[in-house]
Short mmCIF file of C-alpha atoms in Angstrom, two decimals:
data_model
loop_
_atom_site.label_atom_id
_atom_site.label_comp_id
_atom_site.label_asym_id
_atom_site.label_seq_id
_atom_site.Cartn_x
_atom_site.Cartn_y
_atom_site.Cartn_z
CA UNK K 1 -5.59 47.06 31.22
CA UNK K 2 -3.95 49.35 28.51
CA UNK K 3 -0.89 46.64 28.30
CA UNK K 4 -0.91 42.96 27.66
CA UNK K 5 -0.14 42.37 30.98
CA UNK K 6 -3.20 40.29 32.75
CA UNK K 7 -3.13 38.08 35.94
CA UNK K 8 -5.03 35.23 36.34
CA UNK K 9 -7.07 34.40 39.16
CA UNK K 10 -4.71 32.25 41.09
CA UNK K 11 -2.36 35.45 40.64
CA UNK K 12 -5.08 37.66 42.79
CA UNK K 13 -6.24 34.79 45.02
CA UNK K 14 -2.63 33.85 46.44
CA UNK K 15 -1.19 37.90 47.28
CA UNK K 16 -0.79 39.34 49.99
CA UNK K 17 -0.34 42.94 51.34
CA UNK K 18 0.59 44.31 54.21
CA UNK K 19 -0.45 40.98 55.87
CA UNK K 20 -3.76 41.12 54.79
CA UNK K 21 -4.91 39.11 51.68
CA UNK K 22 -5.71 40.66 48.83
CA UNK K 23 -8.32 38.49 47.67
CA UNK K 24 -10.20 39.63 51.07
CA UNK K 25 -9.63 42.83 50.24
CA UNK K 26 -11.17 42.67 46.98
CA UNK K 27 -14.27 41.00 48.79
CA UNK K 28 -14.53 43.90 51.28
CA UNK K 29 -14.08 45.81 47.93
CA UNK K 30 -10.98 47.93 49.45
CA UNK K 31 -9.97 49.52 46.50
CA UNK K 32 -6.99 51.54 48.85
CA UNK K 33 -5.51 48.58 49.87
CA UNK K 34 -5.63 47.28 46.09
CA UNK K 35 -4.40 50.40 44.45
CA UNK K 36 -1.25 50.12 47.24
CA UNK K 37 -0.63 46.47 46.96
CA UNK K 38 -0.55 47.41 42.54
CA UNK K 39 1.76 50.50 43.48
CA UNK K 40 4.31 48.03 45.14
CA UNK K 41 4.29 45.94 42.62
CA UNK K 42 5.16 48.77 39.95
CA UNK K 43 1.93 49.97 38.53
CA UNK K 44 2.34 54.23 38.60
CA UNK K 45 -0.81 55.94 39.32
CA UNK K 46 -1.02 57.05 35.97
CA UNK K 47 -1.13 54.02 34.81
CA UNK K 48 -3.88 52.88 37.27
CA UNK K 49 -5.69 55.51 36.08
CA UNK K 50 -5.44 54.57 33.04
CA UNK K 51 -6.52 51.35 33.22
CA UNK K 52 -9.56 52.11 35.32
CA UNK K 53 -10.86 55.65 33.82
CA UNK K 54 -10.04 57.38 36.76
CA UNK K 55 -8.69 61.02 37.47
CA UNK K 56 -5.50 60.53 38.85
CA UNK K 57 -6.30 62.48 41.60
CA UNK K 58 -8.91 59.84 42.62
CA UNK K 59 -6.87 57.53 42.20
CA UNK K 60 -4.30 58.69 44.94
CA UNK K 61 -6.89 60.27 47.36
CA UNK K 62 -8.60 56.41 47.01
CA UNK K 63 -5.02 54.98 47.90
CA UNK K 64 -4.80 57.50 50.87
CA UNK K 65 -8.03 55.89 51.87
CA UNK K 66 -9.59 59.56 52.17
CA UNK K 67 -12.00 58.41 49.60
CA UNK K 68 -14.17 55.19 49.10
CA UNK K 69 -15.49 53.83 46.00
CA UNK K 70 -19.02 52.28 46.50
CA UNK K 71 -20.73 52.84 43.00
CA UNK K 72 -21.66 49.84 41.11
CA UNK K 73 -20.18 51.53 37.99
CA UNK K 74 -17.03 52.40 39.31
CA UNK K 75 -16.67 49.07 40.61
CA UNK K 76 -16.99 47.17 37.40
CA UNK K 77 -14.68 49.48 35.75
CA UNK K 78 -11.73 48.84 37.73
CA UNK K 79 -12.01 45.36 37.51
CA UNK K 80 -12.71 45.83 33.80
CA UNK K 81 -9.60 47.63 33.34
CA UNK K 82 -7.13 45.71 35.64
CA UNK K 83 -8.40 42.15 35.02
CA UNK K 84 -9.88 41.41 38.06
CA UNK K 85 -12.46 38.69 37.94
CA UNK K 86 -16.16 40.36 38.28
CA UNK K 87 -17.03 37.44 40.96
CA UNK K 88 -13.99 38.06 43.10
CA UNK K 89 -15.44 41.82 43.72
CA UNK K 90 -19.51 40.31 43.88
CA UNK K 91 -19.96 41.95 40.57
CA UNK K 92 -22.46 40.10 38.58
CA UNK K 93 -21.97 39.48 35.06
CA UNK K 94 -25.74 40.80 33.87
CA UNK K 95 -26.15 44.27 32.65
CA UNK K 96 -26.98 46.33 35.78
CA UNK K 97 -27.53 50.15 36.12
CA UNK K 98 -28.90 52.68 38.59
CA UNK K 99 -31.65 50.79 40.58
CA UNK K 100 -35.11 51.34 39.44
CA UNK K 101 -37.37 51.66 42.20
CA UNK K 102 -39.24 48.87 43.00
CA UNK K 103 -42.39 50.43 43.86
CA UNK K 104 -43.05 51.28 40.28
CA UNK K 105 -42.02 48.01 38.37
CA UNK K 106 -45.30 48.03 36.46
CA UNK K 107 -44.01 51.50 34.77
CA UNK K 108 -43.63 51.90 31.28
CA UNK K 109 -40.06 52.88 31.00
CA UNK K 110 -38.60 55.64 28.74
CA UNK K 111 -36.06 54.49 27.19
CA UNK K 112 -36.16 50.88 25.61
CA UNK K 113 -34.38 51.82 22.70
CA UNK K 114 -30.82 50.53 22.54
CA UNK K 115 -27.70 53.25 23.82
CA UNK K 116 -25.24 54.15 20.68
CA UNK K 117 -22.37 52.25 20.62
CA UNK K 118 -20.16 55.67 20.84
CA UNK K 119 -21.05 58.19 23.27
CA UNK K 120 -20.77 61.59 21.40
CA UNK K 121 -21.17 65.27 22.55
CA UNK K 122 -24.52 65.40 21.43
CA UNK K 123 -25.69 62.66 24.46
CA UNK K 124 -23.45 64.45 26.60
CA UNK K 125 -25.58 68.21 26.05
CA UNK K 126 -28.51 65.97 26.31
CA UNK K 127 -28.23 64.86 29.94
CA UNK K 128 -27.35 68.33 30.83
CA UNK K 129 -30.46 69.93 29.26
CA UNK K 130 -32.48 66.86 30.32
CA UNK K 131 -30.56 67.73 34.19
CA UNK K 132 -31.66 71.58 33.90
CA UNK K 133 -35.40 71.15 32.85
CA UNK K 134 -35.55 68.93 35.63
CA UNK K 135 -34.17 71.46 37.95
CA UNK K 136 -36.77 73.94 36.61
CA UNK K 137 -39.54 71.43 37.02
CA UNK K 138 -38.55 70.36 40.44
CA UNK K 139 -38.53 74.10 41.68
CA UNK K 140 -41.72 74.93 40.18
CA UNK K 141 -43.66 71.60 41.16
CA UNK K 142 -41.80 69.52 43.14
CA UNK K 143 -40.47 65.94 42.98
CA UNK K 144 -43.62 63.90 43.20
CA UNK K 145 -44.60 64.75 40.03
CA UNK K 146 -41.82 64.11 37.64
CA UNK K 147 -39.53 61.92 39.92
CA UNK K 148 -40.36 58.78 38.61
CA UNK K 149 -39.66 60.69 34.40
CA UNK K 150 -36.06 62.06 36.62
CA UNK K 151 -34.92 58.29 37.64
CA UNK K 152 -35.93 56.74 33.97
CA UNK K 153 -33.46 59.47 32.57
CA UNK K 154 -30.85 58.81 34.60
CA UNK K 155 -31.35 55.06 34.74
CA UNK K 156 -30.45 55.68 30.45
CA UNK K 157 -27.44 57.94 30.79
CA UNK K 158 -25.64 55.65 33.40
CA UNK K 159 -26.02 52.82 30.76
CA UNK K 160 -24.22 54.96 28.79
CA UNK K 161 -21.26 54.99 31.28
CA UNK K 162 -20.24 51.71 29.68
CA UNK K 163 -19.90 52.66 26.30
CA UNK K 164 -16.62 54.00 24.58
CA UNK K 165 -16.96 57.23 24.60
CA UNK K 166 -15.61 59.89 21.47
CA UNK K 167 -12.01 61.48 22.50
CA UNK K 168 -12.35 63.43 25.40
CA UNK K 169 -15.53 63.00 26.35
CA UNK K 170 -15.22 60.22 29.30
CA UNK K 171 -14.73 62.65 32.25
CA UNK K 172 -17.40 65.00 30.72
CA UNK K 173 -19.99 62.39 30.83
CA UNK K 174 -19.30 61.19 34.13
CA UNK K 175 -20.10 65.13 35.39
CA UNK K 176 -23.14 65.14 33.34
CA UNK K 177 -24.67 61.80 34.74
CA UNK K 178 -23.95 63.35 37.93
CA UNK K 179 -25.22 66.81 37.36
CA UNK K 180 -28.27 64.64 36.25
CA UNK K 181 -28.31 61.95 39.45
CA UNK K 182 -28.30 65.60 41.93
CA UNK K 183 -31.75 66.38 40.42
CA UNK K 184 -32.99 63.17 40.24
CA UNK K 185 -31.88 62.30 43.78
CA UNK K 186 -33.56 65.45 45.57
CA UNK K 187 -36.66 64.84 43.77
CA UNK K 188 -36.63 61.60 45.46
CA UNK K 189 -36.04 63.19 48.41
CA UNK K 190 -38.70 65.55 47.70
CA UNK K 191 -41.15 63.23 47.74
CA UNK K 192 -40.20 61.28 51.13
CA UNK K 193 -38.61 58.15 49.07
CA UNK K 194 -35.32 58.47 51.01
CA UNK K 195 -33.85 54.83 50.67
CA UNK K 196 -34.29 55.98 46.89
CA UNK K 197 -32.27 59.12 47.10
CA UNK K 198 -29.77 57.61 48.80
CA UNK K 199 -29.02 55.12 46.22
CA UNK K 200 -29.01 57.87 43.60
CA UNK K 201 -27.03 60.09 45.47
CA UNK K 202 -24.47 57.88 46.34
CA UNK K 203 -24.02 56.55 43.11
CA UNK K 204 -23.73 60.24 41.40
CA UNK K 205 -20.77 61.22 43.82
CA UNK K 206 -19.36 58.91 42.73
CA UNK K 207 -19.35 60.23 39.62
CA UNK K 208 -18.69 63.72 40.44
CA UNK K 209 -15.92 62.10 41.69
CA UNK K 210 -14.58 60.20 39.04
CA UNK K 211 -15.07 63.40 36.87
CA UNK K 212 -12.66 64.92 39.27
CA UNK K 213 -15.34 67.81 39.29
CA UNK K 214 -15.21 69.38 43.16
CA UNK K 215 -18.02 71.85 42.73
CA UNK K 216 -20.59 68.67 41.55
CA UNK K 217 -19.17 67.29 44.62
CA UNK K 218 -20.52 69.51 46.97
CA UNK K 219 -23.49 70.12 45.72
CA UNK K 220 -24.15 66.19 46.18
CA UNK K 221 -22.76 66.29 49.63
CA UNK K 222 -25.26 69.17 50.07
CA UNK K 223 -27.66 67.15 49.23
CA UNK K 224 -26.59 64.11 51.16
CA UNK K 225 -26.44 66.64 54.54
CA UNK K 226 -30.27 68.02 53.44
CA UNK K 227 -31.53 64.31 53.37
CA UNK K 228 -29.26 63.58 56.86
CA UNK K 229 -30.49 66.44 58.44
CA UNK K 230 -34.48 65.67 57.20
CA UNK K 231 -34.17 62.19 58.76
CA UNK K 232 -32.92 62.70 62.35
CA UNK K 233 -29.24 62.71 61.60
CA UNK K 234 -27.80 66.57 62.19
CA UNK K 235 -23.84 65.23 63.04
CA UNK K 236 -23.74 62.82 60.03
CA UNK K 237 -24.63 66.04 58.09
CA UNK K 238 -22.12 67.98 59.21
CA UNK K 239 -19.91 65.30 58.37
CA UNK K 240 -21.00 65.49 54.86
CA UNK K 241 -20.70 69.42 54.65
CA UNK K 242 -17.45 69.45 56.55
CA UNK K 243 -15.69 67.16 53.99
CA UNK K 244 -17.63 69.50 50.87
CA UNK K 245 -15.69 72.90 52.24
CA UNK K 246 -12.59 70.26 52.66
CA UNK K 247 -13.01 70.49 48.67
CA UNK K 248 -11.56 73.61 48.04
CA UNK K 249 -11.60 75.97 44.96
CA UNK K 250 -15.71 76.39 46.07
CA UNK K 251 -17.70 79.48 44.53
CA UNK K 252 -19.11 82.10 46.95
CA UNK K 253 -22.47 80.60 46.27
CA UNK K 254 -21.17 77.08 47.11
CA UNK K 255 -19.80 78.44 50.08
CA UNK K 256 -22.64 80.18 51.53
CA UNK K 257 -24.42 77.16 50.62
CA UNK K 258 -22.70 74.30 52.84
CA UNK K 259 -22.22 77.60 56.06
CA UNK K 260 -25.58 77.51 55.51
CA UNK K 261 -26.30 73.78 55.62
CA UNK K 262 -24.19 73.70 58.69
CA UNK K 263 -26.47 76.45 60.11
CA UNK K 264 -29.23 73.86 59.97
CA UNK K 265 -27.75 70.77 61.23
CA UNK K 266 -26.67 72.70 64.40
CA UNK K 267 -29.58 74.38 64.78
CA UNK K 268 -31.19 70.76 64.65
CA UNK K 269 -28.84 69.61 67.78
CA UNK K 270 -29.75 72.68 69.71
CA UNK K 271 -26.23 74.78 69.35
CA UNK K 272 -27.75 78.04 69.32
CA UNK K 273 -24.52 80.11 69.25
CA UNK K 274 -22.79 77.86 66.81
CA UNK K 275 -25.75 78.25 64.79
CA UNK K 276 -25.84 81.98 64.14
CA UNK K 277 -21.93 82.21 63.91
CA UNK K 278 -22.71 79.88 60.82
CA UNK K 279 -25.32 82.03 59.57
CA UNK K 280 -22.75 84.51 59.85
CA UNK K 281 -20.64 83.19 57.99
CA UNK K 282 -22.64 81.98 55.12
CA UNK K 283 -23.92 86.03 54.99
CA UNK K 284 -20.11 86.71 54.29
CA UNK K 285 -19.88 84.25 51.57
CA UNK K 286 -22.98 84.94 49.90
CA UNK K 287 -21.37 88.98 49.83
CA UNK K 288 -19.17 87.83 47.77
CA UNK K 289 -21.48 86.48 44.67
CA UNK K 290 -20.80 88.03 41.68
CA UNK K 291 -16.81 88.23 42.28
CA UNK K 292 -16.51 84.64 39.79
CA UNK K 293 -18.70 82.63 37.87
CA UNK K 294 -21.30 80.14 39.25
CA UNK K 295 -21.78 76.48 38.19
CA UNK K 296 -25.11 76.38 35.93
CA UNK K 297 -26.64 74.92 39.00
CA UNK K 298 -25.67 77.22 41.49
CA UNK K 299 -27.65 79.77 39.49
CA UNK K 300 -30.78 79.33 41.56
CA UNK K 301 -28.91 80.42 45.13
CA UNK K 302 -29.89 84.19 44.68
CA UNK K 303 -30.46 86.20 47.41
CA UNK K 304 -34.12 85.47 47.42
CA UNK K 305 -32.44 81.34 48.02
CA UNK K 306 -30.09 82.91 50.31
CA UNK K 307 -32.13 84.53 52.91
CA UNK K 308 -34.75 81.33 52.94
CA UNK K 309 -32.49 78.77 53.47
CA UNK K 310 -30.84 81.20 56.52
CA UNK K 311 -34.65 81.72 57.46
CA UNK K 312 -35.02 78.02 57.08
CA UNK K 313 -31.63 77.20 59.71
CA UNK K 314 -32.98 79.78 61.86
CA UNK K 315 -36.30 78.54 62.28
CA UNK K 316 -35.30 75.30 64.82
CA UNK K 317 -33.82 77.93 67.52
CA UNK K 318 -36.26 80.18 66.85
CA UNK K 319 -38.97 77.92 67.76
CA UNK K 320 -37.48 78.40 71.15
CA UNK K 321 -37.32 81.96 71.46
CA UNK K 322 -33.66 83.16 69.86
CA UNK K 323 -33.14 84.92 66.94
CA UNK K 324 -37.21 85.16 66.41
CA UNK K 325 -37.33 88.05 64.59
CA UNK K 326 -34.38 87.78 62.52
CA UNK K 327 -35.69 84.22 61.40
CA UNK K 328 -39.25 85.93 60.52
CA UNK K 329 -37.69 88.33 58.34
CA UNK K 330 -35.32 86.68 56.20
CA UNK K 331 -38.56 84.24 56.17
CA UNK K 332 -40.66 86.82 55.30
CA UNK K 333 -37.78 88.48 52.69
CA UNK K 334 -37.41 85.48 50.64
CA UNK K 335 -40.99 85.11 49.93
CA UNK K 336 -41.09 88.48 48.91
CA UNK K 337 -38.46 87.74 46.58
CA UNK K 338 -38.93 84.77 44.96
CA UNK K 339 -40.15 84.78 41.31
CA UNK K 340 -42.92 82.45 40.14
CA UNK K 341 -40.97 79.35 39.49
CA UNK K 342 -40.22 78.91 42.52
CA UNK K 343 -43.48 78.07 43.86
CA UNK K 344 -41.65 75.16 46.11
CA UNK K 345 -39.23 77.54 48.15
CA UNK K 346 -42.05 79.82 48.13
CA UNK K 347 -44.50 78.02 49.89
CA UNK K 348 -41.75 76.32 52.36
CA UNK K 349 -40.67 79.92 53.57
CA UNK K 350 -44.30 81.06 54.01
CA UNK K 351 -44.98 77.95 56.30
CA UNK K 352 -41.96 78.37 57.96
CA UNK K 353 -43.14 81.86 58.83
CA UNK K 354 -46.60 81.16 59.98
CA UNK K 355 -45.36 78.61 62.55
CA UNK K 356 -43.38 80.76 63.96
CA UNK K 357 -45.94 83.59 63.78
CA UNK K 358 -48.52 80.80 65.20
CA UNK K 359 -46.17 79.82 68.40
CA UNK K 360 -45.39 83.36 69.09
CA UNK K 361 -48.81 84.75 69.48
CA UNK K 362 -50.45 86.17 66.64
CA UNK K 363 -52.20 83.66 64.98
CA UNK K 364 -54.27 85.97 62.88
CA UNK K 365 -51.62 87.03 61.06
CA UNK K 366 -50.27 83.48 61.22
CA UNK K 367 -53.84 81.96 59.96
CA UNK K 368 -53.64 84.77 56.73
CA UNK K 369 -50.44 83.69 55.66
CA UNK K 370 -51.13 79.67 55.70
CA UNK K 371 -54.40 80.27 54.01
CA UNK K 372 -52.82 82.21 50.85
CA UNK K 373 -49.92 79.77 51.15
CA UNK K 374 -52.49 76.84 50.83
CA UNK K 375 -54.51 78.38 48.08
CA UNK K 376 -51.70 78.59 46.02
CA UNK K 377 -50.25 75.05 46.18
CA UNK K 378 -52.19 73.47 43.31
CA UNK K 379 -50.04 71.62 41.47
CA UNK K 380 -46.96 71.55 43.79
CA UNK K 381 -46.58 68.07 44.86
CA UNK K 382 -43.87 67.84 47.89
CA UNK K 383 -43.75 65.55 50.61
CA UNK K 384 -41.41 68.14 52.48
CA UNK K 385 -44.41 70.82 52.15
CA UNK K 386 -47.06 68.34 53.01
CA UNK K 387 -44.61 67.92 56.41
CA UNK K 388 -44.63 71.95 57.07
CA UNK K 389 -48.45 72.22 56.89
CA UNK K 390 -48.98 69.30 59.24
CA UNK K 391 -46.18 71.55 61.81
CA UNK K 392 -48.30 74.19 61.78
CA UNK K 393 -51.30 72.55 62.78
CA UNK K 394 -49.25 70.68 65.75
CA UNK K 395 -48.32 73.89 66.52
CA UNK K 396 -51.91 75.61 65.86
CA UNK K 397 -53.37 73.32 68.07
CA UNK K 398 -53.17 75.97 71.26
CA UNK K 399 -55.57 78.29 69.39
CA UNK K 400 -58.03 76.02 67.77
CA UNK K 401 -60.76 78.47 69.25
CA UNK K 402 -60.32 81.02 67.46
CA UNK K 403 -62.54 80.79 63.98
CA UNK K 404 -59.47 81.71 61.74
CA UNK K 405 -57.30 79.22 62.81
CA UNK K 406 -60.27 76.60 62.88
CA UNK K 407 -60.17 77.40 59.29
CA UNK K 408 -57.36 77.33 58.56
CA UNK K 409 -56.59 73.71 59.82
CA UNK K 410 -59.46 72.71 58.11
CA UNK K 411 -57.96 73.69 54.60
CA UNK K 412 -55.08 72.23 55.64
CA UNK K 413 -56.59 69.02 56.69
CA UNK K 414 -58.28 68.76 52.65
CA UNK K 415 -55.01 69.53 51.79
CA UNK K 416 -53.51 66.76 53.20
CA UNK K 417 -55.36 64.13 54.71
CA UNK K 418 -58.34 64.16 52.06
#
């Protein structure tokens, strides 16, 4: 707390609010009904903010209960700051960070060195370069290969969240760790490790949050709707990208990314109507590109980005005979279009297109594409690619016959099953 003012725990363990006890609360770790019970009891919210590190506008949108606070670092910071016993919250006492995954415990890790004691710009402009060669590394060869490099990183810079940090820097390096966690967290995703990416991504909106940063936060609920959407859940998606356009203030890019997100998750529950009007409208967003400046890492939605991931939502209705041809050829656009590092949304589009080529009837032309697609993968590593190829030879199946589709699922059998 910034005052002298601390209450023991008998204080915390015998109030009440709104009939509800406010110990149980802080077991349930309701930080709404906590931030209301300190507001009756005189605490402003700038002085909650204060004492926690929070933007003041997360501090009353968290007392509206329109937002939640789940991250482990967050946690331990308000009870830091308001004198809250860790134990009365389940906070342990150890030094915890992000959670390493398991399945690598025999790793050498990265960073063993000790963090400084002050956290100056200089670490700050290091997670952000560390966050956009990542980026560049994921697009170019995607997150099996480097995910494990991506999770050490960012396992460092959230230690870092518990240092003092030099005059103005808090809120920057909350946006940085978070910039940092989106990369990380889709190259987990990337590579099929979903319980993973869901730890990662959760715990960097919630610093995009604390940073008070909207346009972080929808890029990480873009990413949260991308992994719902991936694993069978199209509505909890929309959820996600309903609350990111809730945000306000959103680039054109930003916007035609979530319309765009939205075009996939309805496409996924079958809405074929709803699903072009949101193509639509992500093609009037993305017109207006170029009218403002665009995050650093909304750099990479060009229009080459643009008509893929349209080609991409299209693709689920098209499978069953609407908007074909329009799905083909922003498909068949984007590959055209892409430069070299991006090899990943490269090879995703040109899949995407020989499926559908493949189920409509020309398999030749269908068989050509995968086989230049698969010659070029070599060192691409992406679980999501590896799941395209094995579509198209579901799909190929009805033509097996013919000798260029019988090579062609054999090359993509060695590429793999082997």
């Amino acid at each position: 707390m910034l005052d002298s003012e601390r209450h023991d725990e008998s204080w915390w363990r015998q109030a009440t609010f709104e009939g509800k006890s406010v110990a149980a609360a802080l077991r349930a770790r309701d930080m709404s009904l906590l931030f209301r019970f300190l507001r009756s009891h005189g605490y402003s919210r700038t002085r909650i903010a204060g004492c926690t590190g929070l933007a003041e506008t997360r501090v009353r949108a968290i007392s509206k209960g329109t937002q939640q606070v789940t991250a482990y670092e967050v946690l331990e910071r308000i009870a830091e700051g308001l004198g809250i016993p860790r134990h009365m919250m389940g906070l342990a006492y150890e030094d915890i960070a992000v959670p390493p995954d398991k399945s690598h415990d025999n790793a050498p890790s990265l960073f063993a060195e000790e963090v400084p004691a002050v956290v100056t710009r200089d670490d700050v402009e290091q997670i952000i370069s560390l966050a956009s060669l990542l980026t560049s590394w994921d697009f170019a060869h995607g997150g099996g290969v480097a995910r494990q490099a991506a999770e050490a990183h960012l396992r460092w810079a959230a230690r870092l969240l518990r240092q003092r940090c030099a005059d103005g820097l808090a809120l920057d390096l909350f946006a940085a760790v978070a910039r940092l966690g989106a990369v990380a967290g889709f190259m987990s995703f990337d590579a099929n490790n979903q319980s993973q990416a869901q730890k990662i991504f959760e715990f960097s909106s919630e610093c995009a949050a604390t940073a008070g940063d909207p346009h972080l936060q929808a890029k990480l609920l873009s990413h949260r709707a991308r992994q719902a959407i991936w694993c069978g859940s199209p509505s909890d998606a929309l959820k996600w990208l309903d609350t990111a356009l809730d945000l306000g203030r959103l680039t054109p890019a930003e916007q035609a990314m979530l319309y765009t997100g939205r075009a996939r998750a309805l496409a996924r529950m079958g809405l074929r109507a709803e699903t072009i009007a949101a193509v639509a409208a992500a093609d009037r967003a993305f017109e207006r590109v170029g009218a403002e400046p665009e995050r650093p890492w909304m750099k990479y939605y060009d229009q080459a980005q643009h008509l893929g991931d349209t080609g991409h939502a299209l693709f689920s209705i098209a499978m069953n005979g609407c908007a074909t041809v329009e799905a083909i050829a922003r498909l068949n656009a984007a590959i055209n279009r892409h430069g070299d590092g991006y090899a990943r949304s490269t090879a995703q589009s040109a899949i995407k297109m020989a499926t559908l080529l493949m189920s409509q009837g020309d398999p030749a032309e269908a068989s050509d594409l995968g086989l230049r697609t698969i010659r070029r993968l070599e060192g691409l590593q992406s679980a999501r690619v590896v799941e395209g190829l094995r579509e198209l030879v579901r799909v190929s199946g009805q033509h097996r016959s013919l000798p260029a589709v019988a090579e062609l699922r054999e090359a993509i059998f060695e590429a793999t099953y082997a």
